[in-house]
mmCIF file with all atom_site columns, C-alpha atoms in Angstrom:
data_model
loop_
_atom_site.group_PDB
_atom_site.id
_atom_site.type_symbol
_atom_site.label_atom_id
_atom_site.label_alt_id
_atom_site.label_comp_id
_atom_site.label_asym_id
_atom_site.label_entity_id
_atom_site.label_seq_id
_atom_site.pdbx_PDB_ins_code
_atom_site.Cartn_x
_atom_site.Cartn_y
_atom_site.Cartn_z
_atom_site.occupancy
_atom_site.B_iso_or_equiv
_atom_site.pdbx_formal_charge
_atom_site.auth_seq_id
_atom_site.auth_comp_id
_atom_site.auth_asym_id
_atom_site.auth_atom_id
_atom_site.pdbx_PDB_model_num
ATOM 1   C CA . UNK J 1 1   ? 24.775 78.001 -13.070 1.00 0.00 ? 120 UNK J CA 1
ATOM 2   C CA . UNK J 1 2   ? 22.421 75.439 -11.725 1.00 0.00 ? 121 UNK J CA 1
ATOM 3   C CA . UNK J 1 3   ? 21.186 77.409 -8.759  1.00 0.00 ? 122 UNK J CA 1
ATOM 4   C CA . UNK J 1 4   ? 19.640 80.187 -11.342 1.00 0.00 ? 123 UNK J CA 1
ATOM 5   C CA . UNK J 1 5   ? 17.919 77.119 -12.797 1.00 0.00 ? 124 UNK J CA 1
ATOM 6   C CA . UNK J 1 6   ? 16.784 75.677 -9.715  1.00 0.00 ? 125 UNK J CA 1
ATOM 7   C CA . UNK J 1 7   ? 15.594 78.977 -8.348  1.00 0.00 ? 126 UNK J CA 1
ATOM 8   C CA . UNK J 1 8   ? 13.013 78.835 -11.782 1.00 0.00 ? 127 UNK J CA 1
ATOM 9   C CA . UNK J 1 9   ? 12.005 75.256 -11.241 1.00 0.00 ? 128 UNK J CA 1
ATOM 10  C CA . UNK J 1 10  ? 10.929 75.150 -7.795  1.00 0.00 ? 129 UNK J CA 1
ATOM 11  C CA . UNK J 1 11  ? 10.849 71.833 -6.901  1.00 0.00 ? 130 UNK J CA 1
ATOM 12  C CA . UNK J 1 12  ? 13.240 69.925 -9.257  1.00 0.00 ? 131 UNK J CA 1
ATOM 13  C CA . UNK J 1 13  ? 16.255 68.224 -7.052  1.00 0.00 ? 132 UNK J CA 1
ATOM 14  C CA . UNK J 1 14  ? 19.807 68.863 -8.459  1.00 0.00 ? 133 UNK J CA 1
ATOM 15  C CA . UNK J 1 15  ? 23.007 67.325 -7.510  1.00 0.00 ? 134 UNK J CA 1
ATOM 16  C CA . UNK J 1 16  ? 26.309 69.598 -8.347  1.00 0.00 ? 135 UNK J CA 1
ATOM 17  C CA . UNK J 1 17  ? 29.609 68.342 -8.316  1.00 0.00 ? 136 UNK J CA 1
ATOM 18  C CA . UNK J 1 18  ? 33.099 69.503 -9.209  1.00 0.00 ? 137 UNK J CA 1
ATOM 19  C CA . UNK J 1 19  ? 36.387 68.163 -8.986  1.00 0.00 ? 138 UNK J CA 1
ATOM 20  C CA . UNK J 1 20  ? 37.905 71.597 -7.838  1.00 0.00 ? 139 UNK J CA 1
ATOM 21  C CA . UNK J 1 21  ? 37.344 72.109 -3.992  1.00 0.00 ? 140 UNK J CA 1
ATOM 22  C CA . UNK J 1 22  ? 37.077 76.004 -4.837  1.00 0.00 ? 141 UNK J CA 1
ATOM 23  C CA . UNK J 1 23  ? 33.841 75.443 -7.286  1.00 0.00 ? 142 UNK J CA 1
ATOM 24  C CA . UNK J 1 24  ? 32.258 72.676 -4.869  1.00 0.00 ? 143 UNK J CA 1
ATOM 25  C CA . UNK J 1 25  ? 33.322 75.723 -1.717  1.00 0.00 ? 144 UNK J CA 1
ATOM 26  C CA . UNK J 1 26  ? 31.105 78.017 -3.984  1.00 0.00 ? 145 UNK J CA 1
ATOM 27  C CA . UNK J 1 27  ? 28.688 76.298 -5.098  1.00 0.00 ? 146 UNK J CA 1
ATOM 28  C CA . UNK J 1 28  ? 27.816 75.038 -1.402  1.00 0.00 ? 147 UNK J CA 1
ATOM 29  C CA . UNK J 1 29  ? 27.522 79.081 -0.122  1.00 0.00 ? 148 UNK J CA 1
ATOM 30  C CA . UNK J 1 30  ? 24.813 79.173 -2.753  1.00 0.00 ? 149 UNK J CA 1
ATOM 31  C CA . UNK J 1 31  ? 22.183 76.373 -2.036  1.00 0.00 ? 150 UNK J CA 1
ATOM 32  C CA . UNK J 1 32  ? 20.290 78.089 0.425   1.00 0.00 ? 151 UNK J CA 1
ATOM 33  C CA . UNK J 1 33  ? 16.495 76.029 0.426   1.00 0.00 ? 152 UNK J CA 1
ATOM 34  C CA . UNK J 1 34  ? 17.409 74.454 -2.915  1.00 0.00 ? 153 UNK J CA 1
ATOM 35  C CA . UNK J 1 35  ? 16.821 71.052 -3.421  1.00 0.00 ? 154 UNK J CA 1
ATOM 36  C CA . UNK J 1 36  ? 20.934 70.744 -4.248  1.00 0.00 ? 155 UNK J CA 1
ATOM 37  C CA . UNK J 1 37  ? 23.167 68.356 -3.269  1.00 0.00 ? 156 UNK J CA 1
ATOM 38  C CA . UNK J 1 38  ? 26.801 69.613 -3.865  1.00 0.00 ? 157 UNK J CA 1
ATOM 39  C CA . UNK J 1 39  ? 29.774 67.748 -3.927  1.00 0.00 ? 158 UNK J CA 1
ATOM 40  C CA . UNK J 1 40  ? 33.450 66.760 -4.909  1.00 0.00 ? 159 UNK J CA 1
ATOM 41  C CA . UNK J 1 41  ? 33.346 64.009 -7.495  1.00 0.00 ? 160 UNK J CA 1
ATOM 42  C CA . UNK J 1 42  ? 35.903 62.457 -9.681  1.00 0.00 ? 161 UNK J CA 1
ATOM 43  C CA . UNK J 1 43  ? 33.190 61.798 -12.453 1.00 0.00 ? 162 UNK J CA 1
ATOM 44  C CA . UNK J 1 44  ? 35.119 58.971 -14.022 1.00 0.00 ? 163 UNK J CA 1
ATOM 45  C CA . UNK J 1 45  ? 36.233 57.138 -10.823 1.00 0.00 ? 164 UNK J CA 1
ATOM 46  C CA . UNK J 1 46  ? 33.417 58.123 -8.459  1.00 0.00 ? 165 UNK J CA 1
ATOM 47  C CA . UNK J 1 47  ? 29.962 57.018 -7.559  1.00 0.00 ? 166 UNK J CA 1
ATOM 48  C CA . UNK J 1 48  ? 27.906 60.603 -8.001  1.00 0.00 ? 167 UNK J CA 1
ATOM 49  C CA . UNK J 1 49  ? 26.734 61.306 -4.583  1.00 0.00 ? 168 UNK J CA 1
ATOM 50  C CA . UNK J 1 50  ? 23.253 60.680 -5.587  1.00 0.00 ? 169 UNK J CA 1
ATOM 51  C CA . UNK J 1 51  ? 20.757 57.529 -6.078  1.00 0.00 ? 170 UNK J CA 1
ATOM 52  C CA . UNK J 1 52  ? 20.203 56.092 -9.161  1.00 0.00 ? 171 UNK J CA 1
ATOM 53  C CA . UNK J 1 53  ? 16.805 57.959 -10.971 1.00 0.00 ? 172 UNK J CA 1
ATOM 54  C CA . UNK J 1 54  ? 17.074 61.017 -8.411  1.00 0.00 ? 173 UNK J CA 1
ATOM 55  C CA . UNK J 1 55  ? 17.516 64.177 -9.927  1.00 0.00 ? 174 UNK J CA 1
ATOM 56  C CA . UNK J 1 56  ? 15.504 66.042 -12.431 1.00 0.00 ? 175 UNK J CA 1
ATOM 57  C CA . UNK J 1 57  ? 18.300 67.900 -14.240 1.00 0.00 ? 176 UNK J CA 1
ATOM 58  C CA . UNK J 1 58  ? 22.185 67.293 -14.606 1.00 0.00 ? 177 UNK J CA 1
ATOM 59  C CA . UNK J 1 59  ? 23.557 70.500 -15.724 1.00 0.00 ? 178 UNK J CA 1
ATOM 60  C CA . UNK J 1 60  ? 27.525 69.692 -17.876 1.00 0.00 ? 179 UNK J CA 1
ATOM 61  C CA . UNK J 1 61  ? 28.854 72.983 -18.222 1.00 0.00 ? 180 UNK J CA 1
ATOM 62  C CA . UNK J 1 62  ? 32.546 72.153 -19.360 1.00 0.00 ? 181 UNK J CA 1
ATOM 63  C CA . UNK J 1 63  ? 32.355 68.852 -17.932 1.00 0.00 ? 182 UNK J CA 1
ATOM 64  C CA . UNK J 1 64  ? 32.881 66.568 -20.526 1.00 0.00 ? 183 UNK J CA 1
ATOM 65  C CA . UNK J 1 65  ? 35.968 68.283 -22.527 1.00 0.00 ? 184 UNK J CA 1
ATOM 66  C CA . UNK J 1 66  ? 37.534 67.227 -19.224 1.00 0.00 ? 185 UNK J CA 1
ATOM 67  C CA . UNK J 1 67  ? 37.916 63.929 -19.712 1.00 0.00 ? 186 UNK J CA 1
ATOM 68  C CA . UNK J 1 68  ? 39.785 61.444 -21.638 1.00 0.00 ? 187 UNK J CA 1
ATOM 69  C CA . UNK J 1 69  ? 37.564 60.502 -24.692 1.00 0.00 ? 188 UNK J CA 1
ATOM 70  C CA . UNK J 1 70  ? 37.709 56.956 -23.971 1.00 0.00 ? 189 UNK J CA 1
ATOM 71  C CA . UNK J 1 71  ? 36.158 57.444 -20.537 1.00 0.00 ? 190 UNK J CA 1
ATOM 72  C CA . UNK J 1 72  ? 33.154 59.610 -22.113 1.00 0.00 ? 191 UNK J CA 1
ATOM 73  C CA . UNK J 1 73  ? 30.725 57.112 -22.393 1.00 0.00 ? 192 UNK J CA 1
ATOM 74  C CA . UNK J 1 74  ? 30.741 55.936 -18.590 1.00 0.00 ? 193 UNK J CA 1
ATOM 75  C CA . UNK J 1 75  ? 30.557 59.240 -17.447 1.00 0.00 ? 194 UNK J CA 1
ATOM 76  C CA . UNK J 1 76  ? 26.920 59.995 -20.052 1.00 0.00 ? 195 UNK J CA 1
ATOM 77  C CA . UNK J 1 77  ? 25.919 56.286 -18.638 1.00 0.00 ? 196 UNK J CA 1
ATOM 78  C CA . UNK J 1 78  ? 26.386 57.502 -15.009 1.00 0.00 ? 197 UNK J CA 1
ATOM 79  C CA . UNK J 1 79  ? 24.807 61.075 -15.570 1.00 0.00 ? 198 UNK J CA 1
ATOM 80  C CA . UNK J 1 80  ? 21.914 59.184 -17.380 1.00 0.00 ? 199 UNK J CA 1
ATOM 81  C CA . UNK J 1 81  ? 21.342 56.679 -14.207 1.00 0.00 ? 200 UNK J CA 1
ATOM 82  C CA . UNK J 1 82  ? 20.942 59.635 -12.030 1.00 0.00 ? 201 UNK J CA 1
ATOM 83  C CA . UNK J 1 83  ? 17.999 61.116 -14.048 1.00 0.00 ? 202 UNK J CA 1
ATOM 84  C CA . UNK J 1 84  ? 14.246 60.841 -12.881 1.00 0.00 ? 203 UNK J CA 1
ATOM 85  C CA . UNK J 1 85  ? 12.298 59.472 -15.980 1.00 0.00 ? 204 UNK J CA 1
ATOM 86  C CA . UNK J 1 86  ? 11.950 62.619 -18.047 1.00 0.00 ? 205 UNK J CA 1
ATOM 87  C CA . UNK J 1 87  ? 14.646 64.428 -16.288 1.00 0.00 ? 206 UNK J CA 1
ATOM 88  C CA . UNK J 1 88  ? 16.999 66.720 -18.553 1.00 0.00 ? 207 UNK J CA 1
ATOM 89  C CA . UNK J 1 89  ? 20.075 66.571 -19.175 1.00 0.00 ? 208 UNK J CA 1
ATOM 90  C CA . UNK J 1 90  ? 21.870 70.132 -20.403 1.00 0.00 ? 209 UNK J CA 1
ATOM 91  C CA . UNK J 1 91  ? 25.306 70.246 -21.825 1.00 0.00 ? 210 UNK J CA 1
ATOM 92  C CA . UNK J 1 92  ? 27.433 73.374 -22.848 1.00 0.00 ? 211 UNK J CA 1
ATOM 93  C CA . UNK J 1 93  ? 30.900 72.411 -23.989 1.00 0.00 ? 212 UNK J CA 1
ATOM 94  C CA . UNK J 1 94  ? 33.563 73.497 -25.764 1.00 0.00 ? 213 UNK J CA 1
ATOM 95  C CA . UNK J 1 95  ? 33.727 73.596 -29.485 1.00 0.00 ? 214 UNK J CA 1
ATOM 96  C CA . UNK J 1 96  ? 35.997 72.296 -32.561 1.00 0.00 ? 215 UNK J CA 1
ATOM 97  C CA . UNK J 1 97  ? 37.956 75.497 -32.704 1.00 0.00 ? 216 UNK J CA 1
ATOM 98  C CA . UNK J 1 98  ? 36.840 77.187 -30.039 1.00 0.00 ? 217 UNK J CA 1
ATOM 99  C CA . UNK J 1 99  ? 39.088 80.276 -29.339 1.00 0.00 ? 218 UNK J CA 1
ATOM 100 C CA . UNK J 1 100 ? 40.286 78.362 -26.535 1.00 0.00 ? 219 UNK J CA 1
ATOM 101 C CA . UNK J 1 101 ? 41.511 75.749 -28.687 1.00 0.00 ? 220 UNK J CA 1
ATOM 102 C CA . UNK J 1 102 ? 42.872 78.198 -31.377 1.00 0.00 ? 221 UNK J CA 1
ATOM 103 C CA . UNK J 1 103 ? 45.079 80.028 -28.602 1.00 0.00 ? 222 UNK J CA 1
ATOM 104 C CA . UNK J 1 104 ? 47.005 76.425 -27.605 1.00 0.00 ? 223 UNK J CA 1
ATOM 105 C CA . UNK J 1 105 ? 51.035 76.374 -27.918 1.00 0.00 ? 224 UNK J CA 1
ATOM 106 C CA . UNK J 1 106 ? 52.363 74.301 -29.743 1.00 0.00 ? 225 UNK J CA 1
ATOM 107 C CA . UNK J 1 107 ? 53.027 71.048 -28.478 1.00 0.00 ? 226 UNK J CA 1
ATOM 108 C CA . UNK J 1 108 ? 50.308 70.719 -26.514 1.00 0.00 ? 227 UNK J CA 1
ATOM 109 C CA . UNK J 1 109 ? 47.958 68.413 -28.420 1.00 0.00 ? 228 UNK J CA 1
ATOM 110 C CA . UNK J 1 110 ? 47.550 64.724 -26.769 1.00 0.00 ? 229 UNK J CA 1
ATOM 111 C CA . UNK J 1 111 ? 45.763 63.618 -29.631 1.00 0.00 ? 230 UNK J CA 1
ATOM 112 C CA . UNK J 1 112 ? 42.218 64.214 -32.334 1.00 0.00 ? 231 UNK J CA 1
ATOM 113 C CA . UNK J 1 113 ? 41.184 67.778 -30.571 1.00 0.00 ? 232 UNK J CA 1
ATOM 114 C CA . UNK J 1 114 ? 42.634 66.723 -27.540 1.00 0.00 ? 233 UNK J CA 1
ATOM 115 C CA . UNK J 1 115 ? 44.666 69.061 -25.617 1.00 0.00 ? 234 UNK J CA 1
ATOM 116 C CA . UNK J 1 116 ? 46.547 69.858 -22.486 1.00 0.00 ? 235 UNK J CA 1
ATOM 117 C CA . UNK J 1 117 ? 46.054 73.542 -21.393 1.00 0.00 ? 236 UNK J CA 1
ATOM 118 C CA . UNK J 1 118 ? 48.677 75.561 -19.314 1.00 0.00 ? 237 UNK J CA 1
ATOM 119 C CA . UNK J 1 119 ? 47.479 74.702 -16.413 1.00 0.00 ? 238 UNK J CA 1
ATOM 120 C CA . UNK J 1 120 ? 48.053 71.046 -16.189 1.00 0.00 ? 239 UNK J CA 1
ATOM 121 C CA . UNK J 1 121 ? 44.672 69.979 -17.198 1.00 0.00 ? 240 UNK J CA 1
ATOM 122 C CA . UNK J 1 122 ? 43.358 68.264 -20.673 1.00 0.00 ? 241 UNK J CA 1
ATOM 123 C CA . UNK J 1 123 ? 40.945 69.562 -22.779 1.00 0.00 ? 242 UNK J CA 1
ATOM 124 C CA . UNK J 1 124 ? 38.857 67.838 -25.492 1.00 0.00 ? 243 UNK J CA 1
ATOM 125 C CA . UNK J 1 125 ? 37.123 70.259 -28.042 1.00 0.00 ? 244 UNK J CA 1
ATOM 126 C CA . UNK J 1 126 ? 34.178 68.947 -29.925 1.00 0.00 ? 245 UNK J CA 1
ATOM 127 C CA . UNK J 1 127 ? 32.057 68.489 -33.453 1.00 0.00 ? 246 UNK J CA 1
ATOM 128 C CA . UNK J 1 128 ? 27.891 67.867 -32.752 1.00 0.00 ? 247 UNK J CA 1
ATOM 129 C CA . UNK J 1 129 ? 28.871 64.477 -34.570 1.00 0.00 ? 248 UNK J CA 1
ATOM 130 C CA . UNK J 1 130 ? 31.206 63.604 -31.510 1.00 0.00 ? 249 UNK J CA 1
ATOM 131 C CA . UNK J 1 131 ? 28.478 64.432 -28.900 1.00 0.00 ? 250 UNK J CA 1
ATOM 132 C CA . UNK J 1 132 ? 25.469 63.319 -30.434 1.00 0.00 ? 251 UNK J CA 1
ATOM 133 C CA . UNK J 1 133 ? 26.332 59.589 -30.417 1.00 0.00 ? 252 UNK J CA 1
ATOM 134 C CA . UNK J 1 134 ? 27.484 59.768 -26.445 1.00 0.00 ? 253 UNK J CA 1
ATOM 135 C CA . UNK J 1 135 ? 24.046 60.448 -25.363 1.00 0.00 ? 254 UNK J CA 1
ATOM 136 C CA . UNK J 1 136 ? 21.691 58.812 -28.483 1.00 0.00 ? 255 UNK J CA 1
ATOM 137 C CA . UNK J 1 137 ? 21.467 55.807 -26.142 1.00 0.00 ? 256 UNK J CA 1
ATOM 138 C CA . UNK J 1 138 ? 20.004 57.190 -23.339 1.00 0.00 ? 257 UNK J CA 1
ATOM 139 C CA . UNK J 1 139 ? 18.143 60.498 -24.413 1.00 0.00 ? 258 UNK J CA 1
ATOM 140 C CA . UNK J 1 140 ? 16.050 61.698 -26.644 1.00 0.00 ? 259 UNK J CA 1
ATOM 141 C CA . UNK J 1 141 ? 17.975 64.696 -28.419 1.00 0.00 ? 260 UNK J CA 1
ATOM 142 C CA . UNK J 1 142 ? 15.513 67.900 -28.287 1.00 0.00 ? 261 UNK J CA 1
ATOM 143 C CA . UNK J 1 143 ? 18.421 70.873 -29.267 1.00 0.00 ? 262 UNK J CA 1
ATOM 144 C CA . UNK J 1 144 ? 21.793 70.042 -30.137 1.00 0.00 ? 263 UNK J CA 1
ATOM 145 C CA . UNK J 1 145 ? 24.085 72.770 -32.224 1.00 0.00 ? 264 UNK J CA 1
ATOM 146 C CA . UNK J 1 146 ? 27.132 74.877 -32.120 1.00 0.00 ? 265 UNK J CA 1
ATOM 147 C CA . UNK J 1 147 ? 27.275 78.205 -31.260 1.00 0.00 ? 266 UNK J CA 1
ATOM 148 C CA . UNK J 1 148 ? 29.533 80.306 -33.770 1.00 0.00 ? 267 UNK J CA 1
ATOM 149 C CA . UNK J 1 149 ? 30.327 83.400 -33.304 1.00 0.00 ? 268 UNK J CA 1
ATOM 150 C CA . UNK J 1 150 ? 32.192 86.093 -34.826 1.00 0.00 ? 269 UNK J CA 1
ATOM 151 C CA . UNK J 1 151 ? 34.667 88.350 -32.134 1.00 0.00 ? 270 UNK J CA 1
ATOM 152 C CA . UNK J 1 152 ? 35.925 91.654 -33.231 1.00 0.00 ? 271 UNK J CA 1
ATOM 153 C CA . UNK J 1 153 ? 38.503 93.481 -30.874 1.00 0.00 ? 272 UNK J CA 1
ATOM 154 C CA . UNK J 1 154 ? 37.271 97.068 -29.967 1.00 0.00 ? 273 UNK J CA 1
ATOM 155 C CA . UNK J 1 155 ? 40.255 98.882 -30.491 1.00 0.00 ? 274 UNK J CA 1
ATOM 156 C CA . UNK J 1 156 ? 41.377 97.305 -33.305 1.00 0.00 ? 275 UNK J CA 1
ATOM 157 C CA . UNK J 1 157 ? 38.524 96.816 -35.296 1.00 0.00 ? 276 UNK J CA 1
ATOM 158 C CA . UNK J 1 158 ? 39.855 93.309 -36.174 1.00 0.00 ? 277 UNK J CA 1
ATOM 159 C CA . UNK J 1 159 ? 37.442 90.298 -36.697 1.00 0.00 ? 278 UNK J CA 1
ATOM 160 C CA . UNK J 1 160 ? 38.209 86.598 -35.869 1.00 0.00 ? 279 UNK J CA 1
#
């Protein structure tokens, strides 16, 4: 997702990392003259692989329900140190009740919204009123909602 954005805003520098070797595997293949440093990263226990003020945009797609909520905050300040003055940071995430979240067994919550998933990993889904506190010390918020929408299987004609 950030090489589309990159490819529209020649010039910005972007640093992408994953903890999967797969994404960072895929993500590399796609930087051709991009200004896009990609990477494996532990986001909680790892320096990012870029200086401090560097980048114009961090992109969080499904970052940040990946970690333990108590480790949230060092993460934002880490994301926020990597930032140009006036860089961007953009954030897509799940969502308090997400269909992901609405399909979890039984037995799988850790704790407030706080999941493990079937494949080992933990998943955190929030409210704007979790997320907007993480970043009010560092940004400026300029959009910040939920996305709701309504599903309706094709067959079945059935809503959700």
């Amino acid at each position: 997702a950030v090489v589309p954005l990159l490819e529209a805003h020649r010039g910005w520098r972007g640093v992408a990392v994953d903890f999967a070797p797969s994404a960072v595997a895929l993500a590399t293949r796609r930087v051709g003259d991009l200004e896009l440093t990609v990477a494996r990263c532990d986001v909680v226990n790892d320096a990012l692989p870029v200086a401090d003020g560097a980048v114009d945009v961090v992109l969080c797609l499904f970052v940040l329900s990946g970690i333990a909520p108590e480790f949230l905050a060092g993460v934002v300040d880490k994301l926020a140190r990597a930032l140009k003055p006036g860089g961007r940071l953009l954030l897509r995430d799940y969502g308090r009740f997400d269909e992901a979240q609405l399909r979890l067994k039984k037995g799988t919550r850790l704790g407030e919204h706080h999941y493990v998933k079937a494949d080992g990993t933990c998943c955190f889904y929030f409210e704007v009123d979790d997320v907007a506190p993480l970043f009010a010390r560092h940004f400026e918020t300029v959009s910040l909602g939920l996305d709701c929408r309504q599903e309706a299987n094709r067959a079945t004609r059935q809503r959700r």
